[in-house]
Tab-separated table of C-alpha atoms in Angstrom:
chain	number	residue	atom	x	y	z
A	1	MET	CA	-12.580	-50.698	4.226
A	2	LEU	CA	-10.792	-47.645	5.643
A	3	LYS	CA	-9.947	-49.399	8.905
A	4	SER	CA	-8.454	-52.409	7.113
A	5	ILE	CA	-6.375	-50.108	4.878
A	6	ILE	CA	-4.987	-48.194	7.851
A	7	ASN	CA	-4.246	-51.374	9.803
A	8	ARG	CA	-2.426	-52.889	6.857
A	9	ILE	CA	-0.228	-49.817	6.425
A	10	LEU	CA	0.519	-49.628	10.145
A	11	ARG	CA	1.497	-53.305	10.242
A	12	PHE	CA	3.838	-52.614	7.372
A	13	LEU	CA	5.389	-49.599	9.087
A	14	LYS	CA	6.041	-51.646	12.222
A	15	ARG	CA	7.923	-54.218	10.187
A	16	ALA	CA	9.973	-51.827	8.082
A	17	ASP	CA	11.084	-48.246	7.842
A	18	SER	CA	10.838	-48.252	4.056
A	19	CYS	CA	8.139	-49.240	1.583
A	20	LEU	CA	10.874	-51.098	-0.350
A	21	PHE	CA	11.187	-53.702	2.416
A	22	VAL	CA	11.013	-57.167	0.845
A	23	GLY	CA	11.175	-59.745	3.601
A	24	SER	CA	7.749	-59.215	5.141
A	25	THR	CA	4.423	-60.906	4.523
A	26	ASP	CA	2.912	-57.451	5.007
A	27	ILE	CA	4.741	-55.968	2.026
A	28	LEU	CA	2.602	-53.428	0.228
A	29	PRO	CA	1.401	-54.317	-3.281
A	30	PRO	CA	3.583	-53.068	-6.154
A	31	PRO	CA	2.390	-50.420	-8.623
A	32	LEU	CA	0.116	-51.621	-11.405
A	33	SER	CA	1.148	-51.649	-15.039
A	34	LYS	CA	-0.160	-48.798	-17.178
A	35	GLU	CA	-2.615	-51.138	-18.889
A	36	GLU	CA	-3.898	-52.666	-15.634
A	37	GLU	CA	-4.304	-49.252	-14.062
A	38	TYR	CA	-6.274	-47.895	-17.012
A	39	GLU	CA	-8.604	-50.904	-17.094
A	40	LEU	CA	-9.235	-50.808	-13.341
A	41	ALA	CA	-9.730	-47.038	-13.328
A	42	LEU	CA	-12.263	-47.344	-16.132
A	43	ARG	CA	-14.178	-50.070	-14.305
A	44	SER	CA	-13.968	-48.181	-11.015
A	45	SER	CA	-15.444	-45.044	-12.586
A	46	GLU	CA	-18.339	-47.200	-13.766
A	47	GLY	CA	-19.059	-48.384	-10.230
A	48	ASP	CA	-17.015	-51.591	-10.037
A	49	LYS	CA	-16.186	-51.886	-6.315
A	50	VAL	CA	-13.677	-54.703	-6.818
A	51	ALA	CA	-11.724	-52.592	-9.300
A	52	ARG	CA	-11.850	-49.607	-6.965
A	53	ASP	CA	-10.552	-51.618	-4.017
A	54	LYS	CA	-7.698	-53.017	-6.099
A	55	LEU	CA	-6.687	-49.506	-7.185
A	56	ILE	CA	-6.669	-48.422	-3.551
A	57	GLU	CA	-4.648	-51.458	-2.496
A	58	HIS	CA	-1.976	-50.928	-5.154
A	59	ASN	CA	-1.549	-47.260	-4.272
A	60	LEU	CA	-1.058	-47.701	-0.519
A	61	ARG	CA	2.645	-46.961	-0.997
A	62	LEU	CA	1.746	-43.371	-1.797
A	63	VAL	CA	0.098	-42.969	1.616
A	64	VAL	CA	3.234	-44.291	3.324
A	65	PHE	CA	5.576	-42.103	1.286
A	66	LEU	CA	3.581	-38.894	1.746
A	67	ALA	CA	2.672	-39.462	5.405
A	68	LYS	CA	6.350	-39.922	6.269
A	69	LYS	CA	7.133	-36.513	4.737
A	70	TYR	CA	5.077	-34.905	7.508
A	71	GLU	CA	6.534	-36.798	10.470
A	72	ASN	CA	8.160	-33.612	11.792
A	73	THR	CA	4.816	-31.899	12.362
A	74	GLY	CA	4.239	-33.277	15.851
A	75	TYR	CA	1.648	-35.890	14.883
A	76	ASP	CA	2.057	-39.650	15.118
A	77	ILE	CA	2.568	-41.495	11.848
A	78	GLU	CA	-0.632	-43.421	12.653
A	79	ASP	CA	-2.640	-40.181	12.539
A	80	LEU	CA	-1.043	-39.107	9.286
A	81	VAL	CA	-1.633	-42.513	7.709
A	82	SER	CA	-5.291	-42.421	8.755
A	83	ILE	CA	-5.814	-38.996	7.194
A	84	GLY	CA	-3.767	-39.874	4.125
A	85	SER	CA	-5.830	-43.021	3.584
A	86	ILE	CA	-8.982	-40.914	3.465
A	87	GLY	CA	-7.335	-38.787	0.794
A	88	LEU	CA	-6.390	-41.893	-1.184
A	89	ILE	CA	-9.955	-43.201	-1.145
A	90	LYS	CA	-11.321	-39.795	-2.163
A	91	GLY	CA	-8.804	-39.654	-4.986
A	92	ILE	CA	-9.683	-43.091	-6.328
A	93	ASN	CA	-13.410	-42.353	-6.042
A	94	THR	CA	-13.170	-39.093	-8.004
A	95	TYR	CA	-10.544	-40.014	-10.604
A	96	LYS	CA	-11.681	-40.197	-14.213
A	97	VAL	CA	-9.655	-41.877	-16.939
A	98	ASP	CA	-10.288	-38.976	-19.299
A	99	LYS	CA	-8.462	-36.591	-16.950
A	100	ASN	CA	-5.209	-35.324	-18.443
A	101	ILE	CA	-3.256	-36.493	-15.410
A	102	LYS	CA	-1.768	-39.760	-14.195
A	103	LEU	CA	-3.644	-41.604	-11.457
A	104	ALA	CA	-0.617	-41.599	-9.131
A	105	THR	CA	-0.177	-37.844	-9.537
A	106	TYR	CA	-3.874	-37.189	-8.951
A	107	VAL	CA	-4.233	-39.327	-5.825
A	108	SER	CA	-0.925	-38.011	-4.439
A	109	ARG	CA	-2.389	-34.521	-4.541
A	110	CYS	CA	-5.544	-35.777	-2.833
A	111	ILE	CA	-3.503	-37.479	-0.106
A	112	SER	CA	-1.277	-34.438	0.468
A	113	ASN	CA	-4.241	-32.082	0.427
A	114	GLU	CA	-6.086	-34.171	3.026
A	115	ILE	CA	-3.044	-34.201	5.312
A	116	LEU	CA	-2.357	-30.482	4.866
A	117	MET	CA	-5.983	-29.570	5.598
A	118	PHE	CA	-5.793	-31.712	8.740
A	119	LEU	CA	-2.597	-29.956	9.844
A	120	ARG	CA	-4.059	-26.519	9.216
A	121	LYS	CA	-7.210	-27.353	11.116
A	122	ASN	CA	-5.408	-28.974	14.027
A	123	LYS	CA	-2.251	-26.969	14.568
A	124	LYS	CA	-0.550	-28.750	17.443
A	125	LYS	CA	2.636	-26.783	16.785
A	126	LYS	CA	4.108	-24.733	13.993
A	127	VAL	CA	4.334	-26.945	10.925
A	128	GLU	CA	7.927	-27.201	9.824
A	129	VAL	CA	7.245	-28.692	6.401
A	130	SER	CA	8.780	-26.412	3.786
A	131	LEU	CA	6.025	-25.159	1.521
A	132	GLU	CA	8.625	-24.327	-1.101
A	133	GLU	CA	10.114	-27.834	-1.230
A	134	THR	CA	10.084	-29.038	-4.821
A	135	LEU	CA	7.956	-32.147	-5.259
A	136	ASN	CA	7.616	-32.417	-9.006
A	137	TYR	CA	7.338	-30.457	-12.223
A	138	ASP	CA	4.271	-29.363	-14.155
A	139	ALA	CA	3.667	-29.819	-17.872
A	140	GLU	CA	5.575	-26.604	-18.651
A	141	GLY	CA	8.634	-27.697	-16.679
A	142	ASN	CA	8.024	-25.327	-13.761
A	143	THR	CA	8.663	-26.695	-10.280
A	144	LEU	CA	5.657	-27.746	-8.201
A	145	ALA	CA	5.965	-27.275	-4.455
A	146	LEU	CA	3.847	-28.354	-1.493
A	147	GLU	CA	2.062	-25.012	-1.484
A	148	ASP	CA	0.857	-25.678	-5.034
A	149	VAL	CA	-1.185	-28.588	-3.676
A	150	LEU	CA	-3.225	-26.115	-1.644
A	151	GLY	CA	-4.715	-24.533	-4.760
A	152	THR	CA	-4.693	-20.942	-5.944
A	153	ASP	CA	-7.125	-19.252	-3.584
A	154	GLU	CA	-6.288	-15.549	-3.592
A	155	ASP	CA	-7.446	-15.269	0.020
A	156	ILE	CA	-4.412	-17.364	0.988
A	157	VAL	CA	-2.067	-15.225	-1.070
A	158	LEU	CA	-3.328	-12.003	0.466
A	159	GLU	CA	-4.189	-13.158	3.984
A	160	ASN	CA	-4.244	-10.426	6.659
A	161	VAL	CA	-3.301	-7.690	4.161
A	162	SER	CA	-5.600	-5.958	1.687
A	163	LYS	CA	-4.767	-6.145	-1.985
A	164	LYS	CA	-4.603	-2.359	-2.185
A	165	GLN	CA	-1.948	-2.258	0.525
A	166	ASP	CA	0.037	-4.982	-1.190
A	167	ALA	CA	-0.073	-3.093	-4.478
A	168	LYS	CA	1.270	0.007	-2.734
A	169	TYR	CA	4.177	-1.896	-1.216
A	170	LEU	CA	4.821	-3.746	-4.469
A	171	ALA	CA	5.138	-0.526	-6.442
A	172	SER	CA	7.800	0.758	-4.060
A	173	GLU	CA	9.710	-2.529	-3.951
A	174	LEU	CA	9.444	-3.459	-7.636
A	175	ASN	CA	13.162	-3.070	-8.302
A	176	MET	CA	14.037	-5.850	-5.870
A	177	LEU	CA	12.248	-8.408	-8.070
A	178	ASN	CA	13.725	-10.298	-11.000
A	179	ASP	CA	12.280	-9.720	-14.468
A	180	ARG	CA	9.776	-12.593	-14.363
A	181	GLU	CA	8.543	-11.733	-10.874
A	182	LYS	CA	8.262	-8.084	-11.850
A	183	LEU	CA	6.160	-8.929	-14.921
A	184	ILE	CA	3.871	-11.310	-13.033
A	185	MET	CA	3.242	-8.900	-10.169
A	186	THR	CA	2.740	-5.942	-12.518
A	187	LEU	CA	0.063	-7.849	-14.436
A	188	ARG	CA	-1.576	-9.247	-11.301
A	189	TYR	CA	-1.773	-5.948	-9.398
A	190	GLY	CA	-2.138	-3.481	-12.258
A	191	LEU	CA	1.043	-1.632	-11.347
A	192	ASN	CA	2.283	1.371	-13.343
A	193	ASN	CA	-1.286	2.153	-14.404
A	194	THR	CA	-1.649	-1.137	-16.271
A	195	LYS	CA	-4.711	-3.384	-16.337
A	196	GLU	CA	-5.114	-5.862	-13.484
A	197	TYR	CA	-5.402	-9.526	-14.505
A	198	THR	CA	-6.422	-12.708	-12.682
A	199	GLN	CA	-3.948	-15.516	-12.035
A	200	LYS	CA	-5.577	-17.577	-14.759
A	201	GLU	CA	-5.319	-14.738	-17.269
A	202	VAL	CA	-1.652	-14.115	-16.448
A	203	ALA	CA	-0.894	-17.840	-16.737
A	204	THR	CA	-2.510	-17.929	-20.179
A	205	MET	CA	-0.681	-14.801	-21.324
A	206	LEU	CA	2.730	-16.109	-20.250
A	207	GLY	CA	2.119	-19.733	-21.214
A	208	ILE	CA	2.795	-21.139	-17.758
A	209	SER	CA	0.672	-22.868	-15.116
A	210	GLN	CA	-1.671	-21.029	-12.760
A	211	SER	CA	-0.112	-22.847	-9.804
A	212	TYR	CA	3.278	-21.390	-10.760
A	213	ILE	CA	1.792	-17.871	-10.924
A	214	SER	CA	0.234	-18.427	-7.493
A	215	ARG	CA	3.508	-19.615	-5.980
A	216	ILE	CA	5.496	-16.671	-7.347
A	217	GLU	CA	2.847	-14.267	-6.040
A	218	LYS	CA	2.864	-15.824	-2.579
A	219	LYS	CA	6.661	-15.801	-2.444
A	220	VAL	CA	6.937	-12.143	-3.452
A	221	ILE	CA	4.210	-10.992	-1.040
A	222	ARG	CA	5.817	-12.971	1.783
A	223	ARG	CA	9.252	-11.515	1.022
A	224	ILE	CA	7.937	-7.943	0.940
A	225	LYS	CA	6.038	-8.395	4.214
A	226	GLU	CA	9.211	-9.697	5.857
A	227	THR	CA	11.084	-6.630	4.602
A	228	ILE	CA	8.394	-4.304	5.947
A	229	ASN	CA	8.344	-6.021	9.321
């Protein structure tokens, strides 16, 4: 299954530089209607292999689109397509119709996450993909960037520097932040003798997404470290 998916995408890429190419017999299937997608997703979650395969087939465009965004990383498009296809299959296999998220959004995250994990594990050269590039918007209207796909693991936010050290630097550099950044970092790090809260708690308090809190935190920490260095 995986091999046939990859081969089909690669044949398509050889015939066209865009997934909107019309004159080829290898054109990728169009997106499903909302009703078709729901019915197939429901059947797939119940173990219907035919429904699962059709969902995969009609979402191949996402693999092409996302793989091409990472072409400047030093890897061949064939490698990126192969990894992205694994992410697509994982996404289709784990998607549930009762999830409060569209199938395309869910599998796109799975595809991107699979590619990003591959790039992190196999760093051929410094990845030039901008982690702050806006991809979409969350339910609250906040921008979602590539780094949001990586999750909200605090070990990533605070890599190579202890949280205590970061808090010390933050306190001294607080005035360089805007009001929202200042509030988020104060709550997260317990600055000015306030209580320290988790990302999830801060997100709930401010009525915004946890991924947005994570991104702001990463950006501020990165900026302060650059200033220190």
